[in-house]
Short mmCIF file of C-alpha atoms in Angstrom, two decimals:
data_model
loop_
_atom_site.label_atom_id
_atom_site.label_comp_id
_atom_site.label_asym_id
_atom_site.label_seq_id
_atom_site.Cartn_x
_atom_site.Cartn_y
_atom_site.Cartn_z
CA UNK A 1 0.00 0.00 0.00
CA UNK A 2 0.83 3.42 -0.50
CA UNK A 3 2.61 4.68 3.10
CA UNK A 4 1.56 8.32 3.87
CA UNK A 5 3.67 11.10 4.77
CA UNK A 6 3.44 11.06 8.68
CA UNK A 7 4.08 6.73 8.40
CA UNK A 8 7.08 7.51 6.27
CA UNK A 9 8.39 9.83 8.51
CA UNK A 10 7.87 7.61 11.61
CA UNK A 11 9.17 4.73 9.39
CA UNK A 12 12.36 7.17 9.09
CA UNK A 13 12.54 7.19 12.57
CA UNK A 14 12.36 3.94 13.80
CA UNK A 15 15.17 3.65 11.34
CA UNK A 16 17.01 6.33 13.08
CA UNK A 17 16.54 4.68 16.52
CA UNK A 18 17.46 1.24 15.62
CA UNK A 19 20.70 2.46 13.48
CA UNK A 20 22.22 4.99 15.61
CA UNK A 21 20.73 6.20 19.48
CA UNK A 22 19.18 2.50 20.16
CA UNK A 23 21.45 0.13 17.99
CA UNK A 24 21.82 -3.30 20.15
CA UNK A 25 25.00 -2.22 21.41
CA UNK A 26 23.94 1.13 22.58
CA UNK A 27 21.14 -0.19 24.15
CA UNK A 28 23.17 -2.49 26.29
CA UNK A 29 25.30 0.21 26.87
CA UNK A 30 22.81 2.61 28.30
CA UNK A 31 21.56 -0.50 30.43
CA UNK A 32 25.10 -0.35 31.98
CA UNK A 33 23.86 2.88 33.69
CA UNK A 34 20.60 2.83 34.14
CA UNK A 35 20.65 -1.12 35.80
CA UNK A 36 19.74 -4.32 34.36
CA UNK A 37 16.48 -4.80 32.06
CA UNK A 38 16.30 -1.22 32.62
CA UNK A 39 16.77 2.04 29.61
CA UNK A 40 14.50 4.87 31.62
CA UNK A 41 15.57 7.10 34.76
CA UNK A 42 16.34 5.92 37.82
CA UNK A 43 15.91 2.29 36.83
CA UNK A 44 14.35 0.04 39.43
CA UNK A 45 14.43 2.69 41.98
CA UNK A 46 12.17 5.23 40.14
CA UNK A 47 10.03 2.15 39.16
CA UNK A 48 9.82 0.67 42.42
CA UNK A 49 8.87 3.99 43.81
CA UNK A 50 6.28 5.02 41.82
CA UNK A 51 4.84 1.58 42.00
CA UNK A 52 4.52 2.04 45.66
CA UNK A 53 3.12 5.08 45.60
CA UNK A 54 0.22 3.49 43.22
CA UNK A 55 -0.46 0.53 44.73
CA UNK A 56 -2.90 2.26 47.31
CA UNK A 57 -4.86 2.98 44.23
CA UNK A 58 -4.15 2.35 41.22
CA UNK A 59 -2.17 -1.30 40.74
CA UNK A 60 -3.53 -4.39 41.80
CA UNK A 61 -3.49 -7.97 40.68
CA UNK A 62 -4.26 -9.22 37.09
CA UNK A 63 -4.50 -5.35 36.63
CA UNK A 64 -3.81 -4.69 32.61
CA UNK A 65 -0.88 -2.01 31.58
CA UNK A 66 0.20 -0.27 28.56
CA UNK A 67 3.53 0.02 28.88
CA UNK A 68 3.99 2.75 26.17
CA UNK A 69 8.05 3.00 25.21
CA UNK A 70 8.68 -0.34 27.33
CA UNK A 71 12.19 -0.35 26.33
CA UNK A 72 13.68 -3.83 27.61
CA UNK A 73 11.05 -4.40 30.01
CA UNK A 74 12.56 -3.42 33.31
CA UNK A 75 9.25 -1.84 34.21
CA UNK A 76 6.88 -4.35 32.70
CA UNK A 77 8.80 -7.49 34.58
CA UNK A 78 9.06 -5.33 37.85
CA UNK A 79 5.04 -4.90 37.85
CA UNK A 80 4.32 -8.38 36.91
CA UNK A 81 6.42 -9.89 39.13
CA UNK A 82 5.67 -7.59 42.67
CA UNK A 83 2.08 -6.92 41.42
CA UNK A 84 0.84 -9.28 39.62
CA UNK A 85 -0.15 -7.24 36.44
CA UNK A 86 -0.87 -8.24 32.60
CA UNK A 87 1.61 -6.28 30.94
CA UNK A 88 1.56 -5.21 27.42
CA UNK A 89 4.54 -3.18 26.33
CA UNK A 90 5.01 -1.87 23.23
CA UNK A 91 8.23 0.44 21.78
CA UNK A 92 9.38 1.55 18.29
CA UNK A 93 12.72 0.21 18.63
CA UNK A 94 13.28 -3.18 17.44
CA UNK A 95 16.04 -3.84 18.64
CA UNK A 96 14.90 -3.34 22.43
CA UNK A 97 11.66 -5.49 21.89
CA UNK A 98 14.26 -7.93 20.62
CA UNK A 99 15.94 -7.48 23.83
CA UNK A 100 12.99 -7.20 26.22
CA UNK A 101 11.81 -10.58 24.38
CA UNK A 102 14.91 -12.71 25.08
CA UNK A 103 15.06 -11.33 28.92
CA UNK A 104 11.19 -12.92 28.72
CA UNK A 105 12.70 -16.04 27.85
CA UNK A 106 15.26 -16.08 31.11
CA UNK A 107 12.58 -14.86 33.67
CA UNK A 108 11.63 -16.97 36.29
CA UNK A 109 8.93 -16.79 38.99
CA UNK A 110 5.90 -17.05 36.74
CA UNK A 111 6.10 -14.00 35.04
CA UNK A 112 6.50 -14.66 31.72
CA UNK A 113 3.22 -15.06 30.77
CA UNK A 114 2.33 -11.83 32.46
CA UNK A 115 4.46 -9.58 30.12
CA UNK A 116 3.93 -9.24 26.09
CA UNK A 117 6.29 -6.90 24.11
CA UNK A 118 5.38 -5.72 20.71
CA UNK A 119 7.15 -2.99 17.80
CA UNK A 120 4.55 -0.30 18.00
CA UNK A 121 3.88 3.36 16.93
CA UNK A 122 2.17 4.73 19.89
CA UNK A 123 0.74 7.30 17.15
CA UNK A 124 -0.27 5.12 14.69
CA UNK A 125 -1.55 1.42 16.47
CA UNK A 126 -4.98 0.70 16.85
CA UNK A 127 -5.95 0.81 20.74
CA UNK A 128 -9.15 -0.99 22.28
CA UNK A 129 -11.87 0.59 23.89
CA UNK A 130 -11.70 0.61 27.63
CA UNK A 131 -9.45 -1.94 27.74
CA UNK A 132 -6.76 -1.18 30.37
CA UNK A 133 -6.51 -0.28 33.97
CA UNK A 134 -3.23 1.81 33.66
CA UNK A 135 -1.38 3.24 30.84
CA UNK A 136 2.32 3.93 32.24
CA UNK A 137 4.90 5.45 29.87
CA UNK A 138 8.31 6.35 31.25
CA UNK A 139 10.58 9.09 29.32
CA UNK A 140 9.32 8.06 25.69
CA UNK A 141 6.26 10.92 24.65
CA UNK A 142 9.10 13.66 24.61
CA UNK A 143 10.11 12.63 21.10
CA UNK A 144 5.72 12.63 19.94
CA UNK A 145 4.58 16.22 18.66
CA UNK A 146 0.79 15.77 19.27
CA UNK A 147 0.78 15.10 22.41
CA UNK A 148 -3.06 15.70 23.12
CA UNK A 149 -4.03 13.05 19.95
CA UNK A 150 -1.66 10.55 22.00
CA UNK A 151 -3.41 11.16 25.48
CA UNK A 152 -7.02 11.35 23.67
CA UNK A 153 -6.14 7.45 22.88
CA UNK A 154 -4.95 6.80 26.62
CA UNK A 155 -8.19 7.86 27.17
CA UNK A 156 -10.40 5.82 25.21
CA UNK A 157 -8.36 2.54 25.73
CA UNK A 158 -8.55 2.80 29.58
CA UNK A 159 -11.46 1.53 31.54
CA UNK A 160 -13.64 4.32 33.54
CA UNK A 161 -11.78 5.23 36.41
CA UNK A 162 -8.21 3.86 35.06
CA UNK A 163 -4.96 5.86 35.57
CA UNK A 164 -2.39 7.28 33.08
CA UNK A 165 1.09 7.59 34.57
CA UNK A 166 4.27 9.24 32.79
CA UNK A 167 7.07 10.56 33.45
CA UNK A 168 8.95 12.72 30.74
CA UNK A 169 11.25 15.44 29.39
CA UNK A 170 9.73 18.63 29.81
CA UNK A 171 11.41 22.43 29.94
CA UNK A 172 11.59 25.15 32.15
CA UNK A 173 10.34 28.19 32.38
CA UNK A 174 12.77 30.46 31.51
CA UNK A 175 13.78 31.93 28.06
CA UNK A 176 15.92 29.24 26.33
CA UNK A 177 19.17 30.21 24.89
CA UNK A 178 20.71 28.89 20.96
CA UNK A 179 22.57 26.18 22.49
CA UNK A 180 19.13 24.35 24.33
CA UNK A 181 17.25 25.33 21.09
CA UNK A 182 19.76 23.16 19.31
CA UNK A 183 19.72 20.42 21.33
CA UNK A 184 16.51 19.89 21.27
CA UNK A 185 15.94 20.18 17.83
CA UNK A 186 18.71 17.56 17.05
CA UNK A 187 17.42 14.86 19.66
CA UNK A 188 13.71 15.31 17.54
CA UNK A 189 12.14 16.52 21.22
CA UNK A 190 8.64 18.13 21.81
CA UNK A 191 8.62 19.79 25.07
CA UNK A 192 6.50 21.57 27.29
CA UNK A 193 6.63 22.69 30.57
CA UNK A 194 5.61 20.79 33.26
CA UNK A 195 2.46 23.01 34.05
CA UNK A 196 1.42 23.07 30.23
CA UNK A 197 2.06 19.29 30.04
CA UNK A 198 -0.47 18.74 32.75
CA UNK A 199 -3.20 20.82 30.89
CA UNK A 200 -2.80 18.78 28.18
CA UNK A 201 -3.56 16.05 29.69
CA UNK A 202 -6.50 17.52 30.79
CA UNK A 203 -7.95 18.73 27.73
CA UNK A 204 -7.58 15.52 26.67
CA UNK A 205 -10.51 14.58 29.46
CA UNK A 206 -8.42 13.18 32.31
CA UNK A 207 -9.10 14.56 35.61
CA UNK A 208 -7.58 14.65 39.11
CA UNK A 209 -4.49 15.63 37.16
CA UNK A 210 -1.05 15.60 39.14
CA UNK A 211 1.69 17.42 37.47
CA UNK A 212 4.88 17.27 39.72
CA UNK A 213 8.27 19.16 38.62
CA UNK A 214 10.59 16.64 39.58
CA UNK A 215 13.88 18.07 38.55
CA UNK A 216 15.73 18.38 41.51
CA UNK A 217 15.32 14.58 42.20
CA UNK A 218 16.37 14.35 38.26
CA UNK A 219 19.43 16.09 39.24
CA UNK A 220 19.91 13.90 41.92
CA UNK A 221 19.65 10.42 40.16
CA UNK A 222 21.69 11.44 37.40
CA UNK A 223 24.52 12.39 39.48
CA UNK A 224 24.23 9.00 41.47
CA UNK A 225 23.97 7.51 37.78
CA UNK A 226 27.11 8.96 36.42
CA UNK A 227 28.96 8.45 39.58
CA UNK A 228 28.06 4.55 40.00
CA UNK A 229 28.77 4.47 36.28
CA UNK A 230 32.46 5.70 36.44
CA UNK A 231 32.95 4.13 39.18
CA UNK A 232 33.06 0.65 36.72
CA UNK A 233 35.12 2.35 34.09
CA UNK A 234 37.44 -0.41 33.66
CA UNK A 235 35.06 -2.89 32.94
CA UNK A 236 33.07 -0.30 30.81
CA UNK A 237 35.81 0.40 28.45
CA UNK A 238 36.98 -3.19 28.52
CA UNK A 239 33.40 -4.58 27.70
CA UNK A 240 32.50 -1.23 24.94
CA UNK A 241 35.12 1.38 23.98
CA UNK A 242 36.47 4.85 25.87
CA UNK A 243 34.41 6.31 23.89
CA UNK A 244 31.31 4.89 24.67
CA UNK A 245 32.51 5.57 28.09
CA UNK A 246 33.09 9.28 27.34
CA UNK A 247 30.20 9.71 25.45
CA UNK A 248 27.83 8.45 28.78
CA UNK A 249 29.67 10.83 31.08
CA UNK A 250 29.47 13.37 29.01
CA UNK A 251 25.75 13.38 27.76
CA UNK A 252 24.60 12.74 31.75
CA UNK A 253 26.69 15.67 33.05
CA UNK A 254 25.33 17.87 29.94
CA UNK A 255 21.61 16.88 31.49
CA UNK A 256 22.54 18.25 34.44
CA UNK A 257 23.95 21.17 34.06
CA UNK A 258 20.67 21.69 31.51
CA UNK A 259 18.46 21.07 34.61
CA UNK A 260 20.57 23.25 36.90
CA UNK A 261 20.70 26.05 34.64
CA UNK A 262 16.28 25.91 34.16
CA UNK A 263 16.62 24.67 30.66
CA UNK A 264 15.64 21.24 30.94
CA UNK A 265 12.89 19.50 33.67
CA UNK A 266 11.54 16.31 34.71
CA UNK A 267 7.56 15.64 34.97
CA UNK A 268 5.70 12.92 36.89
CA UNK A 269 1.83 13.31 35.97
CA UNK A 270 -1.02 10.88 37.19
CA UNK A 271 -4.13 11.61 35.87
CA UNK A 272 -8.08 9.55 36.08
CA UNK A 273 -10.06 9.13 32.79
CA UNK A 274 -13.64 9.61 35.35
CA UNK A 275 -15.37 6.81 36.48
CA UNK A 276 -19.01 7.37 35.00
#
């Protein structure tokens, strides 16, 4: 069939991702600092956190998920396994559904038939109607332009009174100088502030929306990152290059001195599609 102009472009992308940012190798590299199974901030800490946080509410057994940018999975196996959750997690990069799908294979504890991972454009895929009890995306909707579409979706695939929960790139308020412009453009982001993110997702019809600037406790977790990271240089450089090495260092101490200077923030939003 004939492929319109937004599939080609997001065909151009997934290119892009699976050649360059999240080739095989890069992915395992970036697992080397965010912890095993895990490519999102804060690994298994964030994700264990959060988790807690929701279980008084909103994640209980045989609960379903969208896990929207699932990356290997670290999320998706850490709900199954301490929740009990169906987890469907989808991302645009081959080669970490590739990835996320052979860690399925080595899980034990019962959990493998609790997790699915599919290649899916969040944009593009069909979603069911009220379907799911959670949608949970973790640092992946910063690279989508129309954001509202995306969250009018969440919307009508979760069941009445189900939960969206993200966390994401945002920016701050401040005027941005050439140099933030740039980098933003290159990396393909769509940002918003914090407070504008959260009004999006209300316009989209969630309610009870919870917009949180998290960017000190960014700060904080990439500096532990980057610290526990060099900490294994030798077996870093031994098992990839000094320049892969150089090139992790660098990009996480560029993010933070982004965040310190009020360029760049972190959001954590939980929103309610209403009950009736």
């Amino acid at each position: 069939r004939i492929m319109g102009a937004e599939q080609k472009q997001d065909k151009e992308f997934q290119a892009f991702l699976d050649t360059h940012q999240y080739a095989r190798k890069g992915i395992l590299l970036y697992e080397r600092i965010f912890g095993s199974t895990y490519v999102s901030t804060g690994g298994e800490t964030t994700t264990a956190a959060f988790c807690k946080e929701l279980s008084t509410h909103a994640l209980k057994q045989d609960d379903r998920i969208l896990d929207i940018g699932c990356g290997i999975g670290g999320s998706a196996f850490y709900m199954a396994r301490h929740y009990g959750t169906l987890v469907y997690g989808l991302d645009l990069s081959t080669n970490m559904i590739n990835i996320a799908k052979d860690l399925r294979l080595e899980q034990e504890g019962g959990v493998q038939h609790r997790v699915q991972f599919h290649v899916e454009d969040a944009t593009l895929m069909t979603y069911p109607d009220g379907f799911y009890d959670m949608v949970y995306s973790r640092d992946t909707i910063l690279h989508i332009k129309d954001k509202k579409a995306l969250f009018e979706q969440f919307w009508k695939t979760l069941k009445p009174g189900g939960s969206v929960v993200i966390t994401d790139y945002c920016h701050g308020d401040k005027e941005h100088g050439p140099a933030f412009l740039a980098c933003v453009k290159s990396r393909g982001y769509h940002l918003h502030t914090v407070k504008e993110y959260g009004k999006i997702l209300a316009s989209a019809g969630f309610v009870d929306v919870n917009a949180v600037d998290m960017t000190p406790k960014f700060i904080e977790i990439l500096q532990n990152e980057v610290d526990l990271f060099s900490q294994k240089k030798d077996d870093i450089v031994k098992e990839f290059s000094q320049k892969d090495f150089d090139y992790i260092v660098t990009g996480w101490n560029d993010k933070i001195k982004r965040c310190t200077d009020g360029d760049q923030a972190w959001g954590y939003f939980v929103a309610k599609k209403p009950s009736a």
